[in-house]
PDB file of C-alpha atoms in Angstrom:
ATOM      1  CA  MET Y  27       0.000   0.000   0.000  1.00 85.00           C
ATOM      2  CA  ALA Y  28       2.810   2.384   0.869  1.00 88.00           C
ATOM      3  CA  ASP Y  29       4.482   1.638  -2.469  1.00 89.00           C
ATOM      4  CA  ALA Y  30       1.266   2.460  -4.341  1.00 86.00           C
ATOM      5  CA  LEU Y  31       0.968   5.766  -2.479  1.00 88.00           C
ATOM      6  CA  GLY Y  32       4.663   6.610  -2.770  1.00 90.00           C
ATOM      7  CA  THR Y  33       5.347   6.782   0.976  1.00 91.00           C
ATOM      8  CA  ALA Y  34       7.412   4.954   3.556  1.00 92.00           C
ATOM      9  CA  PRO Y  35       5.678   1.892   5.062  1.00 90.00           C
ATOM     10  CA  THR Y  36       4.914   3.521   8.418  1.00 92.00           C
ATOM     11  CA  LEU Y  37       1.758   4.909   9.963  1.00 91.00           C
ATOM     12  CA  GLU Y  38       3.289   8.364  10.369  1.00 92.00           C
ATOM     13  CA  ALA Y  39       4.245   8.482   6.703  1.00 92.00           C
ATOM     14  CA  LEU Y  40       0.673   7.608   5.678  1.00 91.00           C
ATOM     15  CA  LEU Y  41      -0.804  10.315   7.920  1.00 92.00           C
ATOM     16  CA  ASN Y  42       0.129  12.923   5.353  1.00 89.00           C
ATOM     17  CA  SER Y  43      -2.002  15.795   4.064  1.00 89.00           C
ATOM     18  CA  VAL Y  44      -0.851  14.987   0.508  1.00 90.00           C
ATOM     19  CA  LEU Y  45      -2.813  11.718   0.787  1.00 89.00           C
ATOM     20  CA  ASP Y  46      -5.950  13.230   2.285  1.00 84.00           C
ATOM     21  CA  GLN Y  47      -8.002  12.828  -0.903  1.00 78.00           C
ATOM     22  CA  GLU Y  48      -6.809   9.295  -1.690  1.00 83.00           C
ATOM     23  CA  LEU Y  49      -8.984   6.189  -1.391  1.00 78.00           C
ATOM     24  CA  VAL Y  50      -7.228   2.833  -1.014  1.00 83.00           C
ATOM     25  CA  ILE Y  51      -9.253  -0.328  -1.690  1.00 80.00           C
ATOM     26  CA  ILE Y  52      -7.651  -3.281   0.081  1.00 83.00           C
ATOM     27  CA  PHE Y  53      -8.105  -6.956  -0.851  1.00 82.00           C
ATOM     28  CA  LEU Y  54      -7.065  -9.410   1.871  1.00 85.00           C
ATOM     29  CA  THR Y  55      -8.015 -12.669   0.139  1.00 78.00           C
ATOM     30  CA  GLY Y  56      -5.708 -15.481   1.190  1.00 81.00           C
ATOM     31  CA  VAL Y  57      -4.113 -13.553   4.047  1.00 85.00           C
ATOM     32  CA  GLY Y  58      -3.256 -15.782   7.025  1.00 88.00           C
ATOM     33  CA  PRO Y  59      -4.519 -15.346  10.610  1.00 87.00           C
ATOM     34  CA  ASP Y  60      -1.323 -13.678  11.863  1.00 89.00           C
ATOM     35  CA  ASP Y  61      -1.347 -11.133   9.035  1.00 90.00           C
ATOM     36  CA  LEU Y  62      -5.052 -10.477   9.604  1.00 89.00           C
ATOM     37  CA  GLN Y  63      -4.257  -9.635  13.206  1.00 91.00           C
ATOM     38  CA  GLU Y  64      -1.625  -7.154  12.061  1.00 91.00           C
ATOM     39  CA  TRP Y  65      -4.057  -5.606   9.575  1.00 91.00           C
ATOM     40  CA  SER Y  66      -6.688  -5.304  12.326  1.00 91.00           C
ATOM     41  CA  VAL Y  67      -4.254  -3.401  14.544  1.00 91.00           C
ATOM     42  CA  PHE Y  68      -3.121  -1.169  11.670  1.00 91.00           C
ATOM     43  CA  LEU Y  69      -6.654  -0.329  10.544  1.00 90.00           C
ATOM     44  CA  LYS Y  70      -7.702   0.585  14.079  1.00 91.00           C
ATOM     45  CA  ARG Y  71      -4.635   2.787  14.589  1.00 91.00           C
ATOM     46  CA  LEU Y  72      -5.214   4.591  11.297  1.00 88.00           C
ATOM     47  CA  ALA Y  73      -8.936   5.044  12.044  1.00 86.00           C
ATOM     48  CA  THR Y  74      -8.126   6.464  15.491  1.00 89.00           C
ATOM     49  CA  ALA Y  75      -5.637   8.914  13.993  1.00 89.00           C
ATOM     50  CA  ARG Y  76      -8.066  10.028  11.305  1.00 84.00           C
ATOM     51  CA  ALA Y  77     -10.858  10.447  13.882  1.00 83.00           C
ATOM     52  CA  SER Y  78      -8.582  12.774  15.877  1.00 89.00           C
ATOM     53  CA  GLY Y  79      -8.248  15.071  12.874  1.00 88.00           C
ATOM     54  CA  ARG Y  80      -5.058  13.762  11.281  1.00 90.00           C
ATOM     55  CA  ALA Y  81      -4.796  13.731   7.485  1.00 90.00           C
ATOM     56  CA  GLY Y  82      -4.273  10.591   5.423  1.00 88.00           C
ATOM     57  CA  PRO Y  83      -5.948   8.229   2.969  1.00 87.00           C
ATOM     58  CA  ALA Y  84      -9.364   6.667   3.405  1.00 83.00           C
ATOM     59  CA  LEU Y  85      -9.382   2.866   3.406  1.00 82.00           C
ATOM     60  CA  LEU Y  86     -12.001   0.414   2.189  1.00 80.00           C
ATOM     61  CA  VAL Y  87     -11.550  -3.319   2.763  1.00 82.00           C
ATOM     62  CA  ALA Y  88     -13.186  -5.216  -0.108  1.00 73.00           C
ATOM     63  CA  ASP Y  89     -14.774  -8.565   0.764  1.00 72.00           C
ATOM     64  CA  PRO Y  90     -13.443  -8.459   4.354  1.00 79.00           C
ATOM     65  CA  PRO Y  91     -12.355 -11.964   5.436  1.00 81.00           C
ATOM     66  CA  GLN Y  92     -13.514 -13.690   8.595  1.00 82.00           C
ATOM     67  CA  GLY Y  93     -11.249 -12.875  11.492  1.00 85.00           C
ATOM     68  CA  LEU Y  94     -10.562  -9.285  10.450  1.00 87.00           C
ATOM     69  CA  ASP Y  95     -11.414  -6.899  13.287  1.00 87.00           C
ATOM     70  CA  ALA Y  96     -11.741  -3.705  11.262  1.00 81.00           C
ATOM     71  CA  PRO Y  97     -13.322  -0.372  12.205  1.00 81.00           C
ATOM     72  CA  ALA Y  98     -16.709   0.284  10.647  1.00 74.00           C
ATOM     73  CA  GLU Y  99     -15.439   3.086   8.416  1.00 73.00           C
ATOM     74  CA  ALA Y 100     -13.164   0.616   6.601  1.00 73.00           C
ATOM     75  CA  LEU Y 101     -16.052  -1.712   5.697  1.00 72.00           C
ATOM     76  CA  PRO Y 102     -18.212  -1.440   2.548  1.00 64.00           C
ATOM     77  CA  GLN Y 103     -21.546  -0.849   4.312  1.00 61.00           C
ATOM     78  CA  ILE Y 104     -20.417   2.434   5.867  1.00 59.00           C
ATOM     79  CA  TRP Y 105     -19.747   3.894   2.432  1.00 60.00           C
ATOM     80  CA  ARG Y 106     -23.344   3.716   1.223  1.00 62.00           C
ATOM     81  CA  ALA Y 107     -24.221   7.322   2.065  1.00 61.00           C
ATOM     82  CA  GLY Y 108     -21.257   8.720   0.151  1.00 62.00           C
ATOM     83  CA  LEU Y 109     -21.278   6.424  -2.855  1.00 72.00           C
ATOM     84  CA  ARG Y 110     -22.175   8.138  -6.095  1.00 81.00           C
ATOM     85  CA  ARG Y 111     -23.479   6.175  -9.049  1.00 88.00           C
ATOM     86  CA  GLY Y 112     -20.156   6.584 -10.829  1.00 88.00           C
ATOM     87  CA  ASP Y 113     -18.348   5.089  -7.841  1.00 86.00           C
ATOM     88  CA  ARG Y 114     -20.599   2.027  -7.987  1.00 90.00           C
ATOM     89  CA  VAL Y 115     -19.934   1.642 -11.719  1.00 94.00           C
ATOM     90  CA  ILE Y 116     -16.171   1.698 -11.145  1.00 91.00           C
ATOM     91  CA  TRP Y 117     -16.486  -0.838  -8.320  1.00 90.00           C
ATOM     92  CA  ALA Y 118     -18.558  -3.205 -10.480  1.00 94.00           C
ATOM     93  CA  GLU Y 119     -16.215  -2.900 -13.455  1.00 95.00           C
ATOM     94  CA  GLU Y 120     -13.192  -3.614 -11.236  1.00 91.00           C
ATOM     95  CA  HIS Y 121     -14.755  -6.938 -10.209  1.00 93.00           C
ATOM     96  CA  LEU Y 122     -15.734  -8.129 -13.686  1.00 96.00           C
ATOM     97  CA  PRO Y 123     -14.099 -11.419 -14.715  1.00 94.00           C
ATOM     98  CA  ALA Y 124     -11.420 -10.876 -17.334  1.00 92.00           C
ATOM     99  CA  ALA Y 125     -13.273 -13.037 -19.850  1.00 94.00           C
ATOM    100  CA  ARG Y 126     -16.585 -11.209 -19.491  1.00 96.00           C
ATOM    101  CA  GLU Y 127     -17.146  -8.601 -22.175  1.00 95.00           C
ATOM    102  CA  GLY Y 128     -19.750  -7.131 -24.494  1.00 96.00           C
ATOM    103  CA  LEU Y 129     -23.436  -7.159 -23.604  1.00 97.00           C
ATOM    104  CA  ALA Y 130     -22.985  -9.598 -20.701  1.00 97.00           C
ATOM    105  CA  ALA Y 131     -20.442  -7.258 -19.104  1.00 98.00           C
ATOM    106  CA  ASP Y 132     -22.665  -4.211 -19.635  1.00 98.00           C
ATOM    107  CA  LEU Y 133     -25.666  -5.938 -18.065  1.00 98.00           C
ATOM    108  CA  ALA Y 134     -23.650  -7.330 -15.146  1.00 98.00           C
ATOM    109  CA  VAL Y 135     -22.342  -3.860 -14.269  1.00 98.00           C
ATOM    110  CA  MET Y 136     -25.741  -2.183 -14.533  1.00 98.00           C
ATOM    111  CA  LEU Y 137     -27.417  -4.867 -12.421  1.00 98.00           C
ATOM    112  CA  ALA Y 138     -24.720  -4.438  -9.777  1.00 97.00           C
ATOM    113  CA  VAL Y 139     -25.235  -0.671  -9.806  1.00 96.00           C
ATOM    114  CA  GLU Y 140     -29.046  -0.607  -9.803  1.00 97.00           C
ATOM    115  CA  LEU Y 141     -30.033  -3.796  -7.973  1.00 97.00           C
ATOM    116  CA  CYS Y 142     -27.289  -3.968  -5.365  1.00 95.00           C
ATOM    117  CA  ALA Y 143     -26.944  -0.193  -4.868  1.00 90.00           C
ATOM    118  CA  TRP Y 144     -24.507   0.440  -1.975  1.00 87.00           C
ATOM    119  CA  ARG Y 145     -24.152  -3.265  -1.092  1.00 89.00           C
ATOM    120  CA  LEU Y 146     -20.671  -3.490  -2.573  1.00 87.00           C
ATOM    121  CA  ASP Y 147     -20.248  -7.060  -1.358  1.00 88.00           C
ATOM    122  CA  LEU Y 148     -23.280  -8.159  -3.376  1.00 93.00           C
ATOM    123  CA  ALA Y 149     -22.224  -6.072  -6.379  1.00 94.00           C
ATOM    124  CA  ALA Y 150     -18.813  -7.756  -6.498  1.00 92.00           C
ATOM    125  CA  MET Y 151     -20.447 -11.192  -6.458  1.00 94.00           C
ATOM    126  CA  LEU Y 152     -23.168 -10.387  -8.987  1.00 97.00           C
ATOM    127  CA  VAL Y 153     -20.806  -9.233 -11.734  1.00 97.00           C
ATOM    128  CA  ARG Y 154     -19.055 -12.603 -11.438  1.00 96.00           C
ATOM    129  CA  ALA Y 155     -22.296 -14.612 -11.543  1.00 97.00           C
ATOM    130  CA  GLY Y 156     -23.233 -16.886 -14.430  1.00 97.00           C
ATOM    131  CA  LEU Y 157     -25.410 -15.860 -17.355  1.00 97.00           C
ATOM    132  CA  ASP Y 158     -28.423 -17.657 -15.868  1.00 97.00           C
ATOM    133  CA  ASP Y 159     -28.152 -15.475 -12.762  1.00 98.00           C
ATOM    134  CA  LEU Y 160     -27.737 -12.287 -14.803  1.00 98.00           C
ATOM    135  CA  ALA Y 161     -30.922 -13.257 -16.649  1.00 98.00           C
ATOM    136  CA  GLU Y 162     -32.824 -13.905 -13.405  1.00 98.00           C
ATOM    137  CA  PRO Y 163     -31.146 -11.847 -10.674  1.00 98.00           C
ATOM    138  CA  VAL Y 164     -34.013 -12.099  -8.169  1.00 97.00           C
ATOM    139  CA  GLY Y 165     -33.444 -15.857  -8.090  1.00 97.00           C
ATOM    140  CA  TRP Y 166     -29.739 -15.221  -7.531  1.00 97.00           C
ATOM    141  CA  LEU Y 167     -30.548 -12.778  -4.732  1.00 97.00           C
ATOM    142  CA  SER Y 168     -32.891 -15.274  -3.051  1.00 96.00           C
ATOM    143  CA  ARG Y 169     -30.005 -17.739  -2.680  1.00 96.00           C
ATOM    144  CA  ARG Y 170     -27.707 -15.269  -0.917  1.00 94.00           C
ATOM    145  CA  THR Y 171     -26.871 -15.975   2.714  1.00 90.00           C
ATOM    146  CA  GLU Y 172     -25.561 -12.504   3.563  1.00 88.00           C
ATOM    147  CA  THR Y 173     -27.411 -10.564   6.252  1.00 85.00           C
ATOM    148  CA  PRO Y 174     -29.994  -7.962   5.146  1.00 89.00           C
ATOM    149  CA  ILE Y 175     -29.276  -4.459   6.403  1.00 83.00           C
ATOM    150  CA  VAL Y 176     -32.431  -2.747   7.647  1.00 82.00           C
ATOM    151  CA  GLY Y 177     -33.257   0.942   7.577  1.00 77.00           C
ATOM    152  CA  ALA Y 178     -30.893   2.100   4.831  1.00 76.00           C
ATOM    153  CA  ASP Y 179     -31.768   4.398   1.945  1.00 79.00           C
ATOM    154  CA  PRO Y 180     -32.013   3.182  -0.738  1.00 85.00           C
ATOM    155  CA  PRO Y 181     -33.132  -0.069   0.866  1.00 91.00           C
ATOM    156  CA  CYS Y 182     -30.773  -3.023   0.945  1.00 91.00           C
ATOM    157  CA  PRO Y 183     -31.930  -5.451  -1.796  1.00 96.00           C
ATOM    158  CA  LEU Y 184     -31.870  -8.368   0.648  1.00 95.00           C
ATOM    159  CA  ASP Y 185     -34.113  -6.402   3.010  1.00 94.00           C
ATOM    160  CA  VAL Y 186     -36.477  -5.614   0.106  1.00 96.00           C
ATOM    161  CA  LEU Y 187     -36.595  -9.305  -0.797  1.00 97.00           C
ATOM    162  CA  ALA Y 188     -37.232 -10.335   2.829  1.00 95.00           C
ATOM    163  CA  ALA Y 189     -40.149  -7.896   2.923  1.00 95.00           C
ATOM    164  CA  GLN Y 190     -41.606  -9.567  -0.189  1.00 95.00           C
ATOM    165  CA  ARG Y 191     -41.429  -6.328  -2.186  1.00 95.00           C
ATOM    166  CA  LYS Y 192     -40.315  -8.008  -5.380  1.00 96.00           C
ATOM    167  CA  GLY Y 193     -41.936  -5.276  -7.449  1.00 96.00           C
ATOM    168  CA  ASP Y 194     -39.282  -2.851  -6.182  1.00 97.00           C
ATOM    169  CA  LEU Y 195     -36.541  -5.272  -7.231  1.00 97.00           C
ATOM    170  CA  TYR Y 196     -38.073  -5.741 -10.684  1.00 98.00           C
ATOM    171  CA  GLN Y 197     -38.084  -1.984 -11.177  1.00 97.00           C
ATOM    172  CA  ARG Y 198     -34.356  -1.879 -10.360  1.00 98.00           C
ATOM    173  CA  ILE Y 199     -33.775  -4.717 -12.816  1.00 98.00           C
ATOM    174  CA  TRP Y 200     -35.820  -2.940 -15.493  1.00 98.00           C
ATOM    175  CA  LYS Y 201     -33.719   0.197 -15.060  1.00 98.00           C
ATOM    176  CA  ALA Y 202     -30.507  -1.825 -15.376  1.00 98.00           C
ATOM    177  CA  GLN Y 203     -31.781  -3.644 -18.469  1.00 98.00           C
ATOM    178  CA  LEU Y 204     -32.971  -0.416 -20.045  1.00 97.00           C
ATOM    179  CA  THR Y 205     -29.488   1.060 -19.723  1.00 97.00           C
ATOM    180  CA  ALA Y 206     -27.603  -2.055 -20.864  1.00 98.00           C
ATOM    181  CA  LEU Y 207     -29.926  -3.807 -23.324  1.00 97.00           C
ATOM    182  CA  PHE Y 208     -31.934  -1.094 -25.056  1.00 96.00           C
ATOM    183  CA  PRO Y 209     -28.983   0.395 -27.004  1.00 96.00           C
ATOM    184  CA  ALA Y 210     -28.099  -3.114 -28.200  1.00 96.00           C
ATOM    185  CA  LEU Y 211     -31.687  -3.714 -29.315  1.00 97.00           C
ATOM    186  CA  GLU Y 212     -31.736  -0.443 -31.207  1.00 96.00           C
ATOM    187  CA  GLY Y 213     -28.393  -1.208 -32.823  1.00 96.00           C
ATOM    188  CA  ARG Y 214     -29.669  -4.589 -33.972  1.00 96.00           C
ATOM    189  CA  ARG Y 215     -32.845  -2.981 -35.350  1.00 96.00           C
ATOM    190  CA  LEU Y 216     -30.798  -0.598 -37.465  1.00 96.00           C
ATOM    191  CA  GLU Y 217     -28.656  -3.501 -38.724  1.00 95.00           C
ATOM    192  CA  ILE Y 218     -31.788  -5.378 -39.828  1.00 95.00           C
ATOM    193  CA  VAL Y 219     -33.127  -2.283 -41.575  1.00 96.00           C
ATOM    194  CA  ALA Y 220     -29.832  -1.811 -43.405  1.00 96.00           C
ATOM    195  CA  THR Y 221     -29.657  -5.471 -44.446  1.00 94.00           C
ATOM    196  CA  TYR Y 222     -33.242  -5.785 -45.698  1.00 94.00           C
ATOM    197  CA  ARG Y 223     -33.935  -2.189 -46.741  1.00 94.00           C
ATOM    198  CA  SER Y 224     -34.892  -3.152 -50.314  1.00 92.00           C
ATOM    199  CA  ARG Y 225     -37.566  -5.550 -48.995  1.00 93.00           C
ATOM    200  CA  LEU Y 226     -39.168  -3.138 -46.540  1.00 93.00           C
ATOM    201  CA  ARG Y 227     -42.047  -0.792 -47.195  1.00 92.00           C
ATOM    202  CA  ILE Y 228     -44.084   1.839 -45.401  1.00 94.00           C
ATOM    203  CA  ASP Y 229     -47.690   0.623 -45.544  1.00 91.00           C
ATOM    204  CA  GLU Y 230     -50.865   2.397 -44.527  1.00 89.00           C
ATOM    205  CA  HIS Y 231     -50.701   1.018 -40.982  1.00 89.00           C
ATOM    206  CA  LEU Y 232     -47.203   2.421 -40.457  1.00 92.00           C
ATOM    207  CA  ARG Y 233     -48.218   5.765 -41.959  1.00 92.00           C
ATOM    208  CA  SER Y 234     -51.105   5.922 -39.492  1.00 91.00           C
ATOM    209  CA  LEU Y 235     -48.537   5.515 -36.703  1.00 88.00           C
ATOM    210  CA  GLY Y 236     -46.518   8.441 -38.020  1.00 91.00           C
ATOM    211  CA  VAL Y 237     -43.737   6.415 -39.677  1.00 91.00           C
ATOM    212  CA  THR Y 238     -42.340   8.375 -42.626  1.00 92.00           C
ATOM    213  CA  SER Y 239     -39.012   6.616 -43.215  1.00 93.00           C
ATOM    214  CA  ILE Y 240     -37.797   3.036 -43.550  1.00 95.00           C
ATOM    215  CA  ASP Y 241     -35.279   3.809 -40.791  1.00 93.00           C
ATOM    216  CA  GLN Y 242     -38.175   4.370 -38.358  1.00 94.00           C
ATOM    217  CA  ILE Y 243     -39.694   0.897 -38.734  1.00 95.00           C
ATOM    218  CA  GLU Y 244     -39.759  -0.792 -35.331  1.00 94.00           C
ATOM    219  CA  LEU Y 245     -38.934  -4.406 -34.535  1.00 94.00           C
ATOM    220  CA  GLY Y 246     -42.551  -5.608 -34.475  1.00 93.00           C
ATOM    221  CA  ALA Y 247     -43.194  -4.292 -37.970  1.00 94.00           C
ATOM    222  CA  LEU Y 248     -39.879  -5.714 -39.176  1.00 95.00           C
ATOM    223  CA  ARG Y 249     -40.919  -9.127 -37.908  1.00 93.00           C
ATOM    224  CA  PHE Y 250     -44.260  -8.865 -39.700  1.00 93.00           C
ATOM    225  CA  GLN Y 251     -42.762  -7.779 -43.022  1.00 94.00           C
ATOM    226  CA  LEU Y 252     -39.850 -10.245 -42.980  1.00 95.00           C
ATOM    227  CA  ARG Y 253     -41.616 -13.277 -41.485  1.00 91.00           C
ATOM    228  CA  SER Y 254     -41.654 -15.206 -44.774  1.00 91.00           C
ATOM    229  CA  GLN Y 255     -38.145 -14.148 -45.871  1.00 91.00           C
ATOM    230  CA  LEU Y 256     -36.055 -15.202 -42.886  1.00 93.00           C
ATOM    231  CA  SER Y 257     -34.804 -18.601 -41.817  1.00 93.00           C
ATOM    232  CA  ARG Y 258     -36.403 -20.057 -38.710  1.00 93.00           C
ATOM    233  CA  PRO Y 259     -33.410 -19.184 -36.442  1.00 93.00           C
ATOM    234  CA  GLU Y 260     -33.309 -15.640 -37.847  1.00 94.00           C
ATOM    235  CA  LEU Y 261     -37.037 -15.210 -37.275  1.00 94.00           C
ATOM    236  CA  GLN Y 262     -36.773 -16.557 -33.723  1.00 95.00           C
ATOM    237  CA  ARG Y 263     -33.957 -14.130 -33.030  1.00 95.00           C
ATOM    238  CA  LEU Y 264     -36.050 -11.244 -34.340  1.00 96.00           C
ATOM    239  CA  GLU Y 265     -38.986 -12.366 -32.198  1.00 96.00           C
ATOM    240  CA  THR Y 266     -36.710 -12.344 -29.146  1.00 97.00           C
ATOM    241  CA  LEU Y 267     -35.589  -8.805 -29.950  1.00 97.00           C
ATOM    242  CA  THR Y 268     -39.232  -7.747 -30.362  1.00 96.00           C
ATOM    243  CA  ARG Y 269     -40.367  -9.233 -27.046  1.00 97.00           C
ATOM    244  CA  ALA Y 270     -37.410  -7.694 -25.218  1.00 97.00           C
ATOM    245  CA  ARG Y 271     -38.039  -4.272 -26.685  1.00 96.00           C
ATOM    246  CA  ASN Y 272     -41.760  -4.429 -25.885  1.00 96.00           C
ATOM    247  CA  ALA Y 273     -41.117  -5.437 -22.276  1.00 97.00           C
ATOM    248  CA  LEU Y 274     -38.725  -2.544 -21.707  1.00 97.00           C
ATOM    249  CA  ALA Y 275     -41.094  -0.111 -23.413  1.00 95.00           C
ATOM    250  CA  HIS Y 276     -43.820  -1.177 -20.953  1.00 96.00           C
ATOM    251  CA  LEU Y 277     -41.577  -0.687 -17.885  1.00 96.00           C
ATOM    252  CA  GLN Y 278     -41.160  -4.435 -17.352  1.00 97.00           C
ATOM    253  CA  PRO Y 279     -38.008  -6.544 -17.073  1.00 98.00           C
ATOM    254  CA  VAL Y 280     -37.234  -8.755 -20.053  1.00 98.00           C
ATOM    255  CA  ASP Y 281     -38.198 -12.415 -19.701  1.00 98.00           C
ATOM    256  CA  PRO Y 282     -35.163 -14.384 -18.412  1.00 98.00           C
ATOM    257  CA  ASP Y 283     -35.206 -16.766 -21.390  1.00 98.00           C
ATOM    258  CA  ASP Y 284     -35.079 -13.808 -23.766  1.00 98.00           C
ATOM    259  CA  VAL Y 285     -32.245 -12.217 -21.783  1.00 98.00           C
ATOM    260  CA  LEU Y 286     -30.261 -15.440 -22.138  1.00 97.00           C
ATOM    261  CA  GLN Y 287     -30.830 -15.453 -25.888  1.00 96.00           C
ATOM    262  CA  LEU Y 288     -29.562 -11.874 -26.089  1.00 97.00           C
ATOM    263  CA  LEU Y 289     -26.455 -12.611 -24.024  1.00 96.00           C
ATOM    264  CA  ARG Y 290     -25.414 -15.743 -25.844  1.00 89.00           C
ATOM    265  CA  PRO Y 291     -23.407 -15.378 -29.077  1.00 76.00           C
TER     266      PRO Y 291
END
């Protein structure tokens, strides 16, 4: 830690006004019991010094291991009041598996941000979850054994689930899907329009809806016009896109099976 901050490895060196705006995120995975004891002593000493008005970095212990006796201000839950949305995005992206990319990565990050909110422990686990869990995150949440935290704002997702307010969770999921999936749906719509432009037309029904350009044709109308010209897999893919778009447009999460189809290559 001292090397990363460019200081000597002593408490006095860390209690420096130059480091007052720094945040250090500490991972103690695999640390033995003796080292955990040393970290516990260090964290308490630093917290005591900071509480007395001394300058120095703020510390956050990610995924604190059992046996660590850390002050509350070094644990993820205490950060909820000060976490901005951008901070939660950075946290989620830092925990993404190296192999996760594209739409699955985008959705994992947005679910961590919207569904988990300030529960950084849950966010770190959710971005590493399998595709089935990203498609049905309420099911994933129901299998968690972590303790709900009551009385926070916004409410802890585990507390919301325990109170049987699944509607609140589905609205968080919808918001995450809208951010992550809707641009992909729109991009795919434009690709279909470009590919099949010569076969598309603006009929009376579309004109009555205010459509004046081929580029404005929505997925449902594309499915109708191209239903006899696509292979069965292509048509099924277009139907999935249509159902997903309609769900989001009606403020509902996308069906888990359709999410899986969107996430898989």
